[in-house]
Coordinates of C-alpha atoms and ligand atoms in Angstrom, one line a residue:
M1 CA -90.4 59.9 264.9
N2 CA -90.2 64.2 263.3
P3 CA -92.3 66.6 264.8
A4 CA -93.9 67.4 261.8
D5 CA -94.8 62.8 261.5
K6 CA -96.1 63.3 265.0
L7 CA -98.4 66.1 264.3
T8 CA -99.5 64.6 261.1
G9 CA -99.8 61.4 263.5
K10 CA -102.1 63.0 265.8
I11 CA -103.9 64.8 263.0
R12 CA -104.8 61.8 261.8
E13 CA -106.6 60.0 265.2
L14 CA -108.4 62.7 265.8
K15 CA -109.6 62.7 262.6
A16 CA -110.4 59.5 263.1
K17 CA -112.4 60.2 266.8
R18 CA -114.3 63.2 265.6
N19 CA -115.2 61.4 261.9
A20 CA -113.8 64.3 259.8
V21 CA -112.2 65.0 256.2
I22 CA -109.8 67.4 255.8
L23 CA -110.9 68.9 252.6
V24 CA -107.9 71.2 250.5
H25 CA -107.6 73.7 248.6
N26 CA -105.4 73.5 245.7
Y27 CA -103.9 77.1 247.2
Q28 CA -102.9 75.6 250.6
L29 CA -99.3 75.0 251.3
P30 CA -97.9 72.0 250.5
E31 CA -97.9 70.1 253.9
V32 CA -101.6 70.8 253.9
Q33 CA -102.1 70.0 250.6
D34 CA -100.5 66.7 251.6
I35 CA -102.9 65.9 254.6
A36 CA -105.6 66.1 252.5
D37 CA -108.4 63.8 252.0
L38 CA -109.9 65.5 249.3
S39 CA -108.1 68.0 247.2
G40 CA -109.6 70.4 244.6
D41 CA -111.5 73.3 243.9
S42 CA -114.0 75.0 245.9
L43 CA -117.1 73.7 244.3
E44 CA -115.8 70.4 243.8
L45 CA -114.0 70.0 247.3
S46 CA -117.8 70.7 248.9
R47 CA -120.1 68.9 246.6
K48 CA -117.7 65.9 247.4
A49 CA -117.9 66.3 251.1
A50 CA -121.6 66.5 251.2
Q51 CA -121.6 62.8 249.7
T52 CA -119.1 61.8 252.2
N53 CA -120.3 60.3 255.8
A54 CA -118.7 62.9 258.1
D55 CA -119.8 64.4 260.8
V56 CA -116.9 67.1 260.8
I57 CA -115.3 68.6 257.5
V58 CA -111.7 70.9 258.1
F59 CA -111.7 73.4 255.1
C60 CA -108.6 74.3 254.3
G61 CA -109.0 77.5 252.1
V62 CA -110.7 80.5 252.9
L63 CA -114.0 81.6 255.1
F64 CA -116.4 81.6 251.7
M65 CA -115.1 78.1 250.3
A66 CA -116.5 76.9 253.9
E67 CA -119.7 78.7 253.6
T68 CA -119.8 76.9 250.0
A69 CA -119.4 73.3 252.3
S70 CA -121.9 74.6 255.4
I71 CA -124.6 75.6 252.0
L72 CA -123.7 72.5 250.2
S73 CA -123.6 70.1 254.0
P74 CA -126.3 71.9 256.4
G75 CA -126.1 68.8 258.6
K76 CA -121.8 68.0 259.5
K77 CA -120.2 70.5 261.5
I78 CA -117.8 72.8 259.1
L79 CA -114.6 74.3 260.8
L80 CA -112.1 76.9 259.6
P81 CA -108.9 76.5 261.1
D82 CA -108.0 80.1 260.9
I83 CA -111.2 82.9 261.0
N84 CA -108.6 85.2 259.5
A85 CA -108.7 83.3 256.1
G86 CA -111.2 85.9 254.5
C87 CA -110.9 86.3 250.7
P88 CA -110.3 90.0 250.0
L89 CA -112.4 89.4 246.4
A90 CA -115.4 88.4 247.8
N91 CA -114.6 91.3 251.1
T92 CA -115.3 93.5 247.6
I93 CA -119.4 93.3 247.3
T94 CA -121.8 93.4 250.0
P95 CA -126.3 92.0 250.2
E96 CA -127.0 95.7 250.4
D97 CA -124.3 96.2 246.7
I98 CA -126.6 94.0 244.7
R99 CA -129.4 95.4 245.7
A100 CA -128.2 98.7 244.4
L101 CA -126.6 97.0 241.1
K102 CA -130.1 94.9 241.3
K103 CA -132.3 98.5 241.4
Q104 CA -129.9 100.2 238.9
H105 CA -130.4 97.9 236.4
P106 CA -134.4 96.4 236.8
G107 CA -134.8 92.7 234.6
A108 CA -130.3 92.0 234.8
P109 CA -129.6 88.7 236.2
V110 CA -127.4 88.5 239.1
V111 CA -125.0 85.5 238.4
S112 CA -122.0 85.6 241.7
Y113 CA -118.8 83.9 241.2
V114 CA -118.1 81.1 243.8
N115 CA -116.0 83.8 245.9
T116 CA -118.3 86.2 247.4
S117 CA -120.4 85.3 250.6
A118 CA -122.7 83.4 251.1
A119 CA -125.4 86.3 251.9
V120 CA -123.8 88.1 248.2
K121 CA -124.7 84.1 246.9
A122 CA -128.0 84.8 248.4
E123 CA -129.2 87.9 246.8
T124 CA -128.7 86.5 243.3
D125 CA -130.3 84.8 240.6
I126 CA -127.0 81.9 239.3
A127 CA -123.7 81.3 240.9
C128 CA -120.5 80.4 239.0
T129 CA -117.2 78.9 238.9
S130 CA -114.4 80.3 236.6
A131 CA -114.4 76.9 235.0
N132 CA -119.1 77.4 234.0
A133 CA -118.6 81.1 234.4
E134 CA -119.2 81.0 229.9
K135 CA -121.9 78.3 229.8
V136 CA -123.6 80.0 232.7
I137 CA -124.6 83.2 231.0
S138 CA -125.5 81.6 227.8
S139 CA -128.1 80.3 229.6
L140 CA -129.8 83.1 230.6
K141 CA -132.4 84.5 228.2
Q142 CA -132.1 87.9 229.6
D143 CA -129.4 90.0 227.1
E144 CA -128.0 92.2 229.6
V145 CA -126.3 90.2 232.8
I146 CA -124.5 91.2 236.5
F147 CA -121.9 89.6 237.0
V148 CA -119.8 90.0 240.2
P149 CA -117.6 90.3 242.1
D150 CA -114.2 90.1 239.7
K151 CA -113.7 92.4 236.8
Y152 CA -111.3 90.4 235.2
L153 CA -112.7 87.2 235.1
A154 CA -116.5 90.0 233.6
S155 CA -114.1 91.0 231.0
Y156 CA -112.8 87.3 229.9
V157 CA -116.3 86.3 229.9
Q158 CA -117.1 89.6 228.0
S159 CA -115.1 88.5 225.4
K160 CA -117.4 85.1 224.8
S161 CA -120.6 86.6 225.1
D162 CA -123.1 88.5 222.8
K163 CA -124.5 89.7 226.0
K164 CA -123.8 93.2 227.9
I165 CA -122.4 92.7 231.4
I166 CA -122.4 94.4 233.8
S167 CA -119.2 93.9 235.9
W168 CA -118.5 95.0 239.4
N169 CA -114.5 96.8 240.3
G170 CA -113.6 93.5 242.3
Y171 CA -110.4 91.4 242.0
C172 CA -107.8 89.4 243.5
P173 CA -104.9 91.3 244.3
T174 CA -102.7 88.0 244.4
H175 CA -103.0 87.0 240.7
L176 CA -102.5 90.8 239.9
K177 CA -99.3 90.4 241.6
I178 CA -98.9 88.3 238.0
L179 CA -97.4 90.8 234.9
P180 CA -97.7 90.4 231.5
Q181 CA -93.2 91.1 231.5
D182 CA -93.4 88.0 233.5
I183 CA -94.8 85.8 231.2
G184 CA -92.6 87.3 228.4
A185 CA -89.4 87.2 230.7
L186 CA -90.4 83.3 230.9
R187 CA -91.5 82.9 227.4
A188 CA -87.8 83.7 226.5
K189 CA -85.8 81.2 229.2
Y190 CA -88.7 78.8 228.1
P191 CA -89.5 78.6 224.5
G192 CA -92.1 76.0 224.0
A193 CA -93.7 76.2 227.5
K194 CA -97.4 76.3 227.8
V195 CA -99.1 79.0 229.9
M196 CA -101.9 78.8 231.4
A197 CA -103.5 81.4 233.7
H198 CA -106.1 81.8 235.6
P199 CA -109.5 84.0 234.7
E200 CA -108.5 86.3 237.6
C201 CA -105.7 87.6 236.3
S202 CA -105.2 91.1 234.1
G203 CA -106.7 91.0 230.3
E204 CA -102.8 91.7 229.7
V205 CA -101.8 88.4 230.8
L206 CA -104.8 86.5 229.1
K207 CA -104.7 87.4 226.0
L208 CA -100.2 86.6 226.7
S209 CA -101.5 83.2 227.5
D210 CA -102.0 79.3 225.8
A211 CA -104.8 78.5 228.2
V212 CA -107.7 80.1 230.2
L213 CA -108.4 78.3 232.7
S214 CA -109.5 77.3 236.7
T215 CA -107.4 75.4 238.9
S216 CA -109.1 72.3 237.7
G217 CA -108.5 73.3 234.0
M218 CA -105.3 73.4 235.1
L219 CA -104.9 70.1 236.6
R220 CA -106.4 68.7 233.4
Y221 CA -104.1 70.6 230.9
A222 CA -101.1 69.4 232.3
A223 CA -102.4 65.8 232.5
Q224 CA -103.5 65.4 228.6
T225 CA -101.0 68.5 226.9
D226 CA -97.6 67.2 225.7
A227 CA -95.4 70.3 226.6
K228 CA -92.7 69.4 229.3
V229 CA -93.0 72.8 231.0
F230 CA -95.9 75.0 231.6
I231 CA -95.7 78.3 233.2
V232 CA -98.2 78.7 235.3
A233 CA -100.1 82.6 236.2
T234 CA -102.0 81.9 239.6
E235 CA -101.4 81.8 243.1
A236 CA -98.7 79.5 243.6
G237 CA -100.1 76.4 245.7
M238 CA -101.7 75.0 242.6
L239 CA -97.6 73.6 241.8
H240 CA -97.6 71.1 244.2
R241 CA -99.9 69.3 242.7
L242 CA -99.1 70.3 239.9
K243 CA -95.6 68.6 240.2
K244 CA -97.3 65.4 242.2
D245 CA -99.6 64.6 239.5
N246 CA -97.3 65.2 236.5
P247 CA -93.6 64.2 237.7
G248 CA -92.0 64.6 234.3
K249 CA -92.9 67.9 233.9
T250 CA -91.8 70.9 234.7
F251 CA -94.0 73.6 236.3
V252 CA -92.6 77.2 236.8
A253 CA -94.6 80.2 238.4
A254 CA -95.5 83.0 236.7
S255 CA -94.5 85.0 239.5
G256 CA -93.2 84.8 242.8
L257 CA -95.0 87.4 244.3
A258 CA -98.4 85.3 243.2
V259 CA -98.8 84.3 246.7
C260 CA -102.4 84.5 248.8
P261 CA -102.0 85.8 252.3
N262 CA -105.4 84.2 254.2
M263 CA -103.9 80.9 252.1
K264 CA -101.3 80.5 254.1
L265 CA -103.1 81.0 256.7
I266 CA -103.9 77.7 257.0
T267 CA -101.3 75.7 259.3
L268 CA -101.1 72.3 260.5
E269 CA -101.1 72.9 264.0
K270 CA -104.5 75.1 263.8
I271 CA -105.6 71.7 262.0
L272 CA -104.5 70.7 265.1
W273 CA -106.0 73.0 267.1
A274 CA -109.4 73.3 265.0
L275 CA -109.8 69.3 265.8
E276 CA -109.6 69.1 269.2
E277 CA -111.6 72.3 269.9
M278 CA -113.9 71.8 267.2
K279 CA -113.5 75.4 266.5
T280 CA -113.7 78.0 264.4
E281 CA -117.3 76.6 263.1
I282 CA -118.7 78.0 260.2
K283 CA -122.3 77.7 259.9
V284 CA -124.8 79.2 257.5
P285 CA -128.1 81.0 259.0
A286 CA -131.2 78.7 257.3
D287 CA -132.7 82.0 255.6
I288 CA -129.8 83.1 253.8
R289 CA -128.4 79.3 253.0
A290 CA -131.9 78.4 251.4
R291 CA -131.5 81.2 248.9
A292 CA -127.5 80.5 248.4
L293 CA -128.7 77.2 247.9
A294 CA -131.3 78.0 245.2
S295 CA -128.4 80.1 243.0
V296 CA -126.0 77.1 243.6
N297 CA -128.5 74.4 242.2
K298 CA -129.0 76.9 239.5
M299 CA -125.8 76.5 238.9
I300 CA -125.1 73.3 239.9
E301 CA -128.3 72.1 236.6
I302 CA -126.5 73.9 234.0
M303 CA -123.3 72.0 234.8
A304 CA -125.2 68.3 234.2
Ligands
CIZ1 O1 -112.9 77.9 243.4 C1 -112.0 78.2 243.4 O2 -111.3 77.0 243.9 C2 -111.5 79.1 243.0 C3 -111.3 79.9 244.0 C4 -110.4 79.1 242.1 C5 -110.1 77.7 241.0 O3 -110.3 78.3 239.8 O4 -110.5 77.0 241.6

């Protein structure tokens, strides 16, 4: 047996012993995606895992994602295989910042993108994903809305809404590595290709794309669209799943630089250690959890 098979064999053995499920985000390393029990976007993963009878969730993603799993599954043990896997976008905003924004804009509800800590979600009125941000904002009765933390997602949503959106100066450094000239060069190289871009990309990149989509949206669009070649403007891990699900189609990364170093901290070895040592546990404290859950549940009601 080769060393990689030995490693995955050991993970499977221990996973069964611990009654664990392995959740893997679309941006993870290919070999990590290949051992997933569930793969997808962060909310989808946490919602599906909450419905399983697993005692343990190993979350292969970044910290805010493991916190979302803890918010939705308080009775399960949530493990993040590398505690250093943070999210620079989520780290741009604190609960104190939200309180200050509320004071500056009294009466304006706060919408927080899922890429925020549980403590930030606890201060906000309603959560959203990149897929449902427009719907969440239009569900609010107020004309002025605070939207945090991603300024590019905020301005994309602003372009679709009559409400006044007050944004925060947060952004994802990985998505900003994708430049408009990358899209131009690839369109010239692959005439007829469809460009799918994540709304965390800059406005210039979004303007050059055919479809602005979340990671789950990209999976659906690629499966349903009659094109042979797709240019993918998001984190590089996405290409693995797209290629696996659509063997007859070609997927090209918009930029080879769009690689999130935090997502890539999770490796097969660390997953095995997490299951061996039952570490690192991510548990959102009860008071924060209750308030963050209210904001997540409000979003879920709108999605129904
Ligand atoms: O929440 C997620 O999974 C993120 C960050 C992106 C997406 O579009 O799926």
